[in-house]
XYZ file of C-alpha atoms in Angstrom:
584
model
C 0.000 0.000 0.000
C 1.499 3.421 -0.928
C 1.050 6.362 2.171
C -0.116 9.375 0.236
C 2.302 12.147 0.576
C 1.404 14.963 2.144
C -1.113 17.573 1.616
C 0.957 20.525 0.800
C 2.764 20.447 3.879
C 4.561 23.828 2.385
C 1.262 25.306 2.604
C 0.689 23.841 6.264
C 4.426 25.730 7.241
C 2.942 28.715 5.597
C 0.088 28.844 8.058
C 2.650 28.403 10.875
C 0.656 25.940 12.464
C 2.311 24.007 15.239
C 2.937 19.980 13.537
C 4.485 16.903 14.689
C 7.656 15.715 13.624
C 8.268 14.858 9.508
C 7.780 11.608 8.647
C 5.968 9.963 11.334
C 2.171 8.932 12.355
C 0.378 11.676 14.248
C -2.775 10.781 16.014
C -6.330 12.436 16.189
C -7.404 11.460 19.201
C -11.439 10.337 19.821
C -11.676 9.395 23.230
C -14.283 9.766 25.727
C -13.698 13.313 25.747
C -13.034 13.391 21.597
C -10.262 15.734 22.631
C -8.865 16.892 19.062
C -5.820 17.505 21.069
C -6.979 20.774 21.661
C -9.301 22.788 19.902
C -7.491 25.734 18.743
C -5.515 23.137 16.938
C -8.292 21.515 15.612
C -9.814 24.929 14.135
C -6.726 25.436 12.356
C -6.050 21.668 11.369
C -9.511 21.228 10.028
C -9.792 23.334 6.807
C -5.971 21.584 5.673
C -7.525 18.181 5.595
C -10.527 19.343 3.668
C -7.632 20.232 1.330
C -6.125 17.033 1.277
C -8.974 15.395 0.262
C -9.239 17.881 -2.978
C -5.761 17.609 -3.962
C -5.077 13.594 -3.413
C -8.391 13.652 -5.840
C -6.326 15.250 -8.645
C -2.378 13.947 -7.874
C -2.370 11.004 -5.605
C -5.331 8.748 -6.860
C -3.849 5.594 -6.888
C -2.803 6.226 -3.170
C -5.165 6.380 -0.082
C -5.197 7.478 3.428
C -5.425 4.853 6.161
C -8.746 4.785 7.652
C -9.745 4.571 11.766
C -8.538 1.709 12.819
C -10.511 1.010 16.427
C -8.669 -0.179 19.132
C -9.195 -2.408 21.927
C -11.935 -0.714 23.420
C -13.937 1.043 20.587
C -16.188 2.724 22.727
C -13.357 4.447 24.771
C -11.129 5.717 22.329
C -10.291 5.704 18.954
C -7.079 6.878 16.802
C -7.024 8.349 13.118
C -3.347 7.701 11.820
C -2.015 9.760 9.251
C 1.961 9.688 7.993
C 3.450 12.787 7.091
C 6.288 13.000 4.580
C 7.412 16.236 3.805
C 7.150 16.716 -0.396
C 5.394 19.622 -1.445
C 2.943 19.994 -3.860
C 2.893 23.330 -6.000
C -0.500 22.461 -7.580
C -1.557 21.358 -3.685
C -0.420 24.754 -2.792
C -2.466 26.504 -5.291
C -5.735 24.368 -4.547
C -5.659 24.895 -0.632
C -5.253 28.530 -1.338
C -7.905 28.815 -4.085
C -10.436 26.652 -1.694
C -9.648 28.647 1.608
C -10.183 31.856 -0.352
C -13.242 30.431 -1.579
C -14.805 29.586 0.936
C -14.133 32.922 2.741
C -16.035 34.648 -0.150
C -18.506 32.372 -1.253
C -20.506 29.850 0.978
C -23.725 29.909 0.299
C -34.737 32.213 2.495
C -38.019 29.788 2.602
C -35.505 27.128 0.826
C -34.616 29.815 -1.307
C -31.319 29.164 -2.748
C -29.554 25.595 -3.619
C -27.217 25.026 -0.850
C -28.997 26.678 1.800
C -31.856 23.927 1.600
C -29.440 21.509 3.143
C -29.021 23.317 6.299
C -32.163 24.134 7.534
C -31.732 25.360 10.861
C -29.992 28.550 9.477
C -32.251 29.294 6.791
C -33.603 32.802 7.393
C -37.141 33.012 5.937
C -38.635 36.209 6.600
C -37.645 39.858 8.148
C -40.378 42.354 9.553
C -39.374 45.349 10.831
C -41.656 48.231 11.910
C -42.965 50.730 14.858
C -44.138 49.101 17.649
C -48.182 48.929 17.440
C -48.819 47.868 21.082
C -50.621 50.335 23.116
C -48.281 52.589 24.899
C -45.047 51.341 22.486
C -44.997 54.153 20.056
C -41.182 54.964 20.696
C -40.247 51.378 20.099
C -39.002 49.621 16.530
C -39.757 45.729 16.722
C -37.250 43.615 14.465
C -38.621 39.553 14.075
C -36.480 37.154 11.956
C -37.529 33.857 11.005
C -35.193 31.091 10.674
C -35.942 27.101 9.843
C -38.605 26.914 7.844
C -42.041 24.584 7.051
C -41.926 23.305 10.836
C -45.052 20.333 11.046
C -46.385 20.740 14.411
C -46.113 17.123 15.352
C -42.435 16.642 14.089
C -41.061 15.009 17.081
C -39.356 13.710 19.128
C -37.036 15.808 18.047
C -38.758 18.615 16.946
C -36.578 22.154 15.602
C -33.548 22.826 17.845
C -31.309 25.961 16.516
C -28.147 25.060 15.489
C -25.549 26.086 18.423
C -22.712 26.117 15.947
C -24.169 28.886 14.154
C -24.645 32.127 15.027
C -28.041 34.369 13.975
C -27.509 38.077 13.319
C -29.837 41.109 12.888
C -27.806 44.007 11.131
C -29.040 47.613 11.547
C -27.632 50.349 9.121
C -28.139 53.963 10.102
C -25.961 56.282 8.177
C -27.331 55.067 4.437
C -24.211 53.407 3.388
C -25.089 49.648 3.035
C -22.981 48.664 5.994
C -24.106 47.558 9.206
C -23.626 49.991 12.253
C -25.220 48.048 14.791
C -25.852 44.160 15.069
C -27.434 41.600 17.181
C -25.850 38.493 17.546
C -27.507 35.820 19.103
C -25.807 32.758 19.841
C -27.751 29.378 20.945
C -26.404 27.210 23.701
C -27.616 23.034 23.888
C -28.405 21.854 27.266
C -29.204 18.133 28.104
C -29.826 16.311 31.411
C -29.832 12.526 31.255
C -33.358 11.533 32.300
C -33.326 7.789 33.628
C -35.911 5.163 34.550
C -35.422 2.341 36.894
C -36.336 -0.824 34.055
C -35.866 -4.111 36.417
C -32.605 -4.050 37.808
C -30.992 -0.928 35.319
C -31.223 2.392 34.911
C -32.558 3.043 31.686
C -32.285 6.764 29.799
C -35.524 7.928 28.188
C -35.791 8.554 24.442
C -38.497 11.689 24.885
C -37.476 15.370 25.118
C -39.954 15.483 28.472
C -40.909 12.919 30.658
C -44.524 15.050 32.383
C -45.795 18.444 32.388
C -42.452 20.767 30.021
C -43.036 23.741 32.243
C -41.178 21.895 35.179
C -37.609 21.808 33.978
C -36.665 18.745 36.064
C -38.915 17.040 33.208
C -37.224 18.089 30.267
C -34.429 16.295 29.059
C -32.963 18.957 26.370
C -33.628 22.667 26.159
C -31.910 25.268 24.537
C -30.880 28.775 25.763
C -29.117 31.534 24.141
C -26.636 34.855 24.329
C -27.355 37.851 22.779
C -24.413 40.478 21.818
C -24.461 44.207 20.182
C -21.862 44.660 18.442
C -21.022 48.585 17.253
C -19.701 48.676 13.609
C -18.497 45.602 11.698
C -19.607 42.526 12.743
C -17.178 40.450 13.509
C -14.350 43.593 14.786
C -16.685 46.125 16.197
C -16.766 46.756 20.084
C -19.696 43.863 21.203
C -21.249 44.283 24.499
C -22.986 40.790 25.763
C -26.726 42.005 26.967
C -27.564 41.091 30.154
C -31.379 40.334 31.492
C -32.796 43.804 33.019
C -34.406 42.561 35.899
C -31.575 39.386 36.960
C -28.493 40.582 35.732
C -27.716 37.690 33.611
C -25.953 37.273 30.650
C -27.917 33.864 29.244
C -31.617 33.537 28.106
C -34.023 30.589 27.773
C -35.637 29.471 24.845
C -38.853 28.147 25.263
C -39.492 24.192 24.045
C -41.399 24.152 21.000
C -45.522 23.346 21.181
C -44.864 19.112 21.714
C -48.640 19.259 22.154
C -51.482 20.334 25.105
C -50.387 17.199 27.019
C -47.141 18.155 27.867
C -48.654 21.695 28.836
C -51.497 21.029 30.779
C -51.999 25.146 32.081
C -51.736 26.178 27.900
C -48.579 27.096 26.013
C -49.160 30.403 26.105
C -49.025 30.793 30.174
C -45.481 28.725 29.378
C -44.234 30.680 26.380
C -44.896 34.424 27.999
C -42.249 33.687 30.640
C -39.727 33.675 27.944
C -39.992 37.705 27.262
C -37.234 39.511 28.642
C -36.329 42.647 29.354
C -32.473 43.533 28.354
C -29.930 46.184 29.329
C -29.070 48.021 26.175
C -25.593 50.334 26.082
C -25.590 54.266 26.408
C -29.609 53.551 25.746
C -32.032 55.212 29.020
C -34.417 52.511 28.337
C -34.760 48.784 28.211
C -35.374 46.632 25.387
C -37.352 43.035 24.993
C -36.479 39.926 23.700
C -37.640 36.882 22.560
C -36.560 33.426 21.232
C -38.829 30.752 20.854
C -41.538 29.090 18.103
C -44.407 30.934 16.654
C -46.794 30.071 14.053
C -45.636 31.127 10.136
C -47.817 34.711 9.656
C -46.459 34.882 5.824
C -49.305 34.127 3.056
C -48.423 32.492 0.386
C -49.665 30.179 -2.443
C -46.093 28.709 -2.403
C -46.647 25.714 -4.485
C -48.312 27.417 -7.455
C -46.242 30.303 -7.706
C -43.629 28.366 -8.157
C -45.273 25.940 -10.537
C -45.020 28.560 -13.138
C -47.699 31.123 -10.990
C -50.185 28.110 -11.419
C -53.344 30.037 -10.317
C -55.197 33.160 -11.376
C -53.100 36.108 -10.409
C -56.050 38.243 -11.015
C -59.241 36.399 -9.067
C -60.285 37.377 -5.888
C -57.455 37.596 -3.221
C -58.591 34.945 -1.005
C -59.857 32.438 -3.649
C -57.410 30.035 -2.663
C -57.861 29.963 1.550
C -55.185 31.105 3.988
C -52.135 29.389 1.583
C -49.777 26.625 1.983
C -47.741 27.613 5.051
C -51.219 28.385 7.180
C -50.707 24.986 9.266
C -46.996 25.521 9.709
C -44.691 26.758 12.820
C -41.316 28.817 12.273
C -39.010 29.870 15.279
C -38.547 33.630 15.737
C -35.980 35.904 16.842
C -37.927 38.996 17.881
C -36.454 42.124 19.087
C -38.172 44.987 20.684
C -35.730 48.253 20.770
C -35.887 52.049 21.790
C -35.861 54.084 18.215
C -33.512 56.832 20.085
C -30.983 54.008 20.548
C -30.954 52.947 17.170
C -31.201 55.399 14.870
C -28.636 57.723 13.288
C -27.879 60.293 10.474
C -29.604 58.405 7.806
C -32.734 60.636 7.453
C -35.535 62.086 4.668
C -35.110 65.226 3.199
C -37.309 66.431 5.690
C -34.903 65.266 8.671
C -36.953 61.678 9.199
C -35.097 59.053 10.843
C -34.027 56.200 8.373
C -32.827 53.036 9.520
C -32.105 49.989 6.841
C -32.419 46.434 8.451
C -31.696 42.448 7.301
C -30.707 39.350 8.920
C -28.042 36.729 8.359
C -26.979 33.557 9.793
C -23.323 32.580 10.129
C -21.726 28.895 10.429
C -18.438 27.625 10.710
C -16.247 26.899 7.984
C -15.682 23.349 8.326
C -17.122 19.819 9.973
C -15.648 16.911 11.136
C -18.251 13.974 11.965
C -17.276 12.183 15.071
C -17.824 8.764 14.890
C -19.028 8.393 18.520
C -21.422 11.165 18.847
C -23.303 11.946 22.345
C -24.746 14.851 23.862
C -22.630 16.541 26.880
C -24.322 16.726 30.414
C -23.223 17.889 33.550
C -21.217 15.661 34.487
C -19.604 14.429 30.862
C -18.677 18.003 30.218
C -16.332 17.077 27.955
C -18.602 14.884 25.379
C -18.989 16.513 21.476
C -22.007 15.872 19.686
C -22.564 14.428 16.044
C -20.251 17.263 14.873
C -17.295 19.404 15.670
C -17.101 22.768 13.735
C -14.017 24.816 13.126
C -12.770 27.723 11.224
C -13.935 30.981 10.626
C -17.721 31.861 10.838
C -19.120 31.939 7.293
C -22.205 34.101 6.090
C -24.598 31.484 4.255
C -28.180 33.423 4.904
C -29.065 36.572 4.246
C -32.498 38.439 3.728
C -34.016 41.633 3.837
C -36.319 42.579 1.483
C -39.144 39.303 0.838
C -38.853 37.391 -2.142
C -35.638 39.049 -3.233
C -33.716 35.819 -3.374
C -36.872 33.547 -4.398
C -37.718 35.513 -7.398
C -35.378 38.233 -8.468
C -32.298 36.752 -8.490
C -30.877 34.080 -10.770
C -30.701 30.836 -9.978
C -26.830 30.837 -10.571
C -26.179 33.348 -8.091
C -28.028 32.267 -5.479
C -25.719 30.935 -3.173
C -23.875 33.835 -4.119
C -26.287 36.388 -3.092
C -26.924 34.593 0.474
C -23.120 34.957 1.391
C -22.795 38.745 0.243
C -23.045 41.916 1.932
C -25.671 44.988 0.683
C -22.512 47.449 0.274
C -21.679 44.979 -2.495
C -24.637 44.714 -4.178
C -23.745 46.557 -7.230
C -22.694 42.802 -8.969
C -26.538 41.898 -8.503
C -28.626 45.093 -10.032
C -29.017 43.176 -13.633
C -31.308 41.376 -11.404
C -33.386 44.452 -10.603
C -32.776 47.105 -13.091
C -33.556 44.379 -15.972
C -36.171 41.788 -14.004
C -37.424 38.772 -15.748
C -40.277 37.807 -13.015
C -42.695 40.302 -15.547
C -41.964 38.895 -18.646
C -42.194 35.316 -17.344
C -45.930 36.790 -15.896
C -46.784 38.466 -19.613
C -45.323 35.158 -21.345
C -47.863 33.177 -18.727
C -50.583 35.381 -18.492
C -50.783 37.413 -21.877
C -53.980 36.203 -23.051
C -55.509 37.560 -19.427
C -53.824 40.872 -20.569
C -50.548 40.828 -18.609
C -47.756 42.965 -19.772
C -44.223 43.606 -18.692
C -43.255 47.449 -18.170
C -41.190 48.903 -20.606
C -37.456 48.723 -19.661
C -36.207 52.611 -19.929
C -32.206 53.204 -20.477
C -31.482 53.123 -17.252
C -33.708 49.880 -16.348
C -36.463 49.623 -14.213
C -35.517 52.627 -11.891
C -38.722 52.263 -9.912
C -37.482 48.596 -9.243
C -34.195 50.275 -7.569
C -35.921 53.114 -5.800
C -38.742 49.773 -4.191
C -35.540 47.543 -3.474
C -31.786 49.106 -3.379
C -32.660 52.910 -1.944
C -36.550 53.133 -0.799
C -39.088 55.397 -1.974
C -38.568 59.060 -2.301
C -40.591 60.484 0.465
C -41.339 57.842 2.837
C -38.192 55.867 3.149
C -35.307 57.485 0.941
C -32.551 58.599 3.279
C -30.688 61.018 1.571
C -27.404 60.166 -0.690
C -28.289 56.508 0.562
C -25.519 54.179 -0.929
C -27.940 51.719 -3.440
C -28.000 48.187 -1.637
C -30.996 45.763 -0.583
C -32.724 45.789 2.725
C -35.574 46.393 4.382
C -35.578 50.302 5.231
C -38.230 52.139 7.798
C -39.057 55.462 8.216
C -39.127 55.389 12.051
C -41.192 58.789 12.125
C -44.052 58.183 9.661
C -47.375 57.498 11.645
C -47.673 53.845 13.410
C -51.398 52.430 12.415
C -53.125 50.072 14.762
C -53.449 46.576 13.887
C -57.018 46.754 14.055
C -56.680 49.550 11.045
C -53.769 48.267 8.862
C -54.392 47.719 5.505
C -52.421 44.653 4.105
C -51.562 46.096 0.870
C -49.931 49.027 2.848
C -48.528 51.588 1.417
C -50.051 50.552 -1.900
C -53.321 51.619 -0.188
C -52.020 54.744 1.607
C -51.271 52.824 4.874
C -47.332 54.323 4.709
C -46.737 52.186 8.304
C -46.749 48.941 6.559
C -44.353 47.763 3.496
C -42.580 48.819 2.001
C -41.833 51.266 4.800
C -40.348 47.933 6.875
C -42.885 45.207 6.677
C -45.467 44.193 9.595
C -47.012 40.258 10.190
C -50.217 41.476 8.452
C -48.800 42.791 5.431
C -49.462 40.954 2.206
C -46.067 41.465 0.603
C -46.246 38.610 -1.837
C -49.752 40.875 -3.716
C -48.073 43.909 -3.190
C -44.513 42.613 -4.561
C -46.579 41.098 -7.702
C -48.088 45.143 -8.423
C -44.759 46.765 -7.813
C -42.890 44.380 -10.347
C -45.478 44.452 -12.965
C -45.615 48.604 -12.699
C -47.293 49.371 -9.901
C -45.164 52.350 -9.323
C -44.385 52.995 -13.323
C -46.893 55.717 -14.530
C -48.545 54.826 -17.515
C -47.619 51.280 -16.944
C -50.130 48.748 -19.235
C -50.403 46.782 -15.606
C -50.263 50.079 -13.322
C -53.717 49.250 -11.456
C -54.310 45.914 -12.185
C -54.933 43.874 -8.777
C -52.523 41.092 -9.218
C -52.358 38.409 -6.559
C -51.200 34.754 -5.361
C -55.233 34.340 -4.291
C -54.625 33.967 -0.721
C -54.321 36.257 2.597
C -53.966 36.417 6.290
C -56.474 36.421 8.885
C -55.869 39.442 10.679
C -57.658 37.800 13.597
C -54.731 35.304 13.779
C -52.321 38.162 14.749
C -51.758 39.342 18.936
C -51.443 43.068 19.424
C -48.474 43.134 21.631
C -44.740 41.808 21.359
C -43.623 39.557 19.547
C -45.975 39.771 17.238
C -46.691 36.492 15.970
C -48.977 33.998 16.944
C -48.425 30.987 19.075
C -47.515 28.319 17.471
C -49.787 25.384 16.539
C -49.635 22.528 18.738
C -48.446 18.834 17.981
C -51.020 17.080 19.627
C -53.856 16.476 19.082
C -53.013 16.519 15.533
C -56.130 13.899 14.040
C -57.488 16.398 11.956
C -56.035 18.542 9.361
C -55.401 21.979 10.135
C -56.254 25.033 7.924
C -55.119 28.422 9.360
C -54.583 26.931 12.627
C -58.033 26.195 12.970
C -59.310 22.579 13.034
């Protein structure tokens, strides 16, 4: 058997990264405590043997690495042996570079782009960001993003944990140029206690999430709870303050457990789920904010399954013809934010001297993965247990939203990925998608002989397109000089309308609190996103006032008038009939 050589070691001694001595086996160690010898190593070792494997593909492939070899006691530890022999590779070299460089830039929201549909738990699927509407909440701005999307109700035992290798981020920008000024990081944090039953003459651990009645903790096996940072300026080397609960003091929040089902909350999951809004400290801010982490039941209408069955229902029959749509019996877990306006805003303002502030989410994971091959979940007292995984590297941007529907239906398929690992200031490599659209002339080409017709494309493109999605609209959300870049943007001083009043077309039908001044639960921005694109906003448009829609719509009913928002979320059990709308 020939040892493969190794992976551009000159590349390795580039990195100056501690390594054993040339020529002889190394181990990586899985023992009880799957110690990667430590993990600052492991970080740095991890993204070099994702290169190996790429460049023994293309020079070594009559070679192979020796795989782990278990040792007397399997269960205890475990060695991976690898030989080193110093002989560079140039084209090695080149590879690992090109592939670290890669996938700094480009990594990869309802499953809205290729790669992103294979991690789940970080897809972001809607952004809503408006003035508080609560009674008595008029100086507040409440930010909700959605991650993990199309949760069934009764998808247990397991249900839809956050990922605690990621981290979830809510940018704020407040000086109009397309780069975040504030953010809030939240970061999610597994905890497990073993739950065991005497069974005859062992104790036996339990395979459910809760053994009785969830609100007790000593019945819950695994819960989650989180940390939430603001960071001032960039991201990731800004000055981050860790926010701490107003009324405790401390720096860690619990998560609620999703709705198992009325059985395992016998007083109602609401009375369980309000005890998980908190009030938080904010910096150099003279009031509090509120938080909240937890599921909630999916407020966005669509008719997702025809639309994307080339629009496969009548875009211009009544707007409910089709019931509450396709995500009406589905949960989503929310990251909801309530904040003081004072503390947030900036210099990006109107004309008139109307504080702007542009808003989107993203969700972060690590660059690489190494399955362990003796997975378990860590308790108190096996601290040092990993899970399935062990993550390492740099955190990598692989969600992104701001605007709804930007990603689903503006932008290529090719780019994609692309556009879910960028950054708004660098948007300009995207406006083809907006200044020359093809979601209208797919809609004439399918809908012509109803009368459809695509807006004329002027010299400069569809500039009302760029005004809707890359600046806002001059006079309600337009900061001025604003650098062009996709978001969600609110005009913090424009009148708040009560719930009770909205109108979900919004500011399509004079209601200027609702999108695309931000965007509210009860705002139907898949209708109003279909008027804008065919001309909505394009005087003299063939399509200017024609009433297009996906044929379905909230129930403002379903909606609570007070943080967060969103309503609770549809229980697992009982689950024998099927649910429309939450109703069954």
């Amino acid at each position: 058997m020939l040892w493969c050589p190794t992976f551009a070691l000159s590349a390795i001694e580039k990195s100056r990264l501690p390594l054993p001595a040339q020529n002889v086996p190394f181990a990586i160690k899985t023992s009880k405590e799957f110690n990667f010898i430590t993990h600052w190593f492991y970080e740095h070792l991890v993204l070099r043997l994702i290169c190996a494997q790429i460049i023994l593909s293309i020079t070594a492939s009559n070679c192979r690495l020796p795989e782990y070899t278990p040792m007397q006691h399997p269960k205890q530890d475990m060695e991976c042996y690898m030989t080193i022999t110093k002989k560079p590779l140039a084209i090695g070299v080149a590879l690992c570079a090109l592939t670290l460089q890669s996938a700094t830039s480009f990594a990869s929201s309802h499953r809205e782009a290729p790669f992103i549909t294979e991690i789940p738990k970080v897809d972001g699927t809607d952004f809503y960001m408006f003035r508080s509407y609560e009674p008595t909440r008029e100086n507040y701005v409440t930010l909700i993003a959605n991650y993990l999307p199309l949760q069934d109700a009764y998808g247990g035992p397991n249900y839809f944990d956050l990922d605690e290798d990621a981290i979830y981020e809510i940018h704020i920008d407040n000086n109009a140029d397309g780069v975040e000024d504030l953010t809030f990081q939240f970061q999610m944090q597994d905890n497990f206690q073993d739950i065991q039953l005497p069974i005859g003459n062992e104790m036996v651990s339990v395979p459910l999430k809760n053994i009785g009645d969830a609100a007790d903790p000593g019945n819950v096996q695994f819960s989650q709870s989180y940390t939430l940072k603001m960071i001032q300026g960039d991201r990731r080397t800004g000055s981050a303050t860790t926010l701490t609960n107003a009324t405790t003091g401390m720096s860690t929040f619990d998560k609620p457990l999703d709705n198992i089902g009325e059985k395992s909350f016998p007083n109602g999951y609401a009375n369980y789920a309000s005890d998980f809004v908190y009030d938080v400290d904010l910096p150099n801010c003279s009031a509090d904010g509120r938080v909240f982490v937890g599921q909630r039941k999916e407020a966005f209408a669509v008719n997702l399954g025809e639309i994307f069955d080339l629009v496969n229902t009548n875009p211009l029959g009544e707007r409910n013809a089709e019931g509450p749509g396709d995500l009406a019996d589905k949960n989503v877990t929310s990251f909801a934010l309530e904040l003081p306006k004072a503390c947030i805003t900036g210099t990006a303002a109107t004309s008139n001297g109307q504080a702007i502030i542009g808003g989107w989410t993203t969700a972060s994971v690590r660059q690489a993965r190494i399955i362990n091959p003796e997975p378990s979940l860590a308790t108190s007292d096996m601290s040092g247990q990993k899970g399935a995984t062990v993550e390492g590297g740099a955190f990598t941007q692989v969600s992104r939203l701001g605007m709804p529907l930007v990603n689903e239906v503006v932008i290529g398929l090719k780019d994609k990925d692309k556009f879910n690992a960028s950054e708004p200031k660098d948007d300009g490599q995207f406006l083809t998608y907006v200044t020359n659209p093809t979601l209208p002339a797919l809609l004439e080409i399918l809908f012509s002989d109803a009368g459809a017709e695509a807006p004329a494309i002027g010299p400069n493109g569809r500039t009302d397109l760029v005004a809707a999605f890359l600046t806002g609209l001059d006079g309600v959300n337009q900061p001025s000089n604003p650098t062009p870049s996709e978001m969600l943007r609110l005009n913090t001083e424009l009148p708040i309308t009560p719930l009770s009043e909205q109108n979900d077309l919004a500011a399509l039908a004079g209601d200027v609190g609702g999108f695309p001044n931000g965007r509210r639960p009860y705002d139907d921005t898949v209708d109003i996103a279909l008027r804008v694109v065919m001309g909505a906003l394009v005087d003299g448009a063939p399509n200017q006032n024609v009433p297009f829609t996906d044929g379905v719509r909230l129930d403002r009913k379903e909606l609570p008038n007070e943080f967060p928002y969103l309503a609770m979320p549809i229980a697992g059990s009982p689950n024998d009939e099927v649910m429309v709308g939450g109703m069954r």
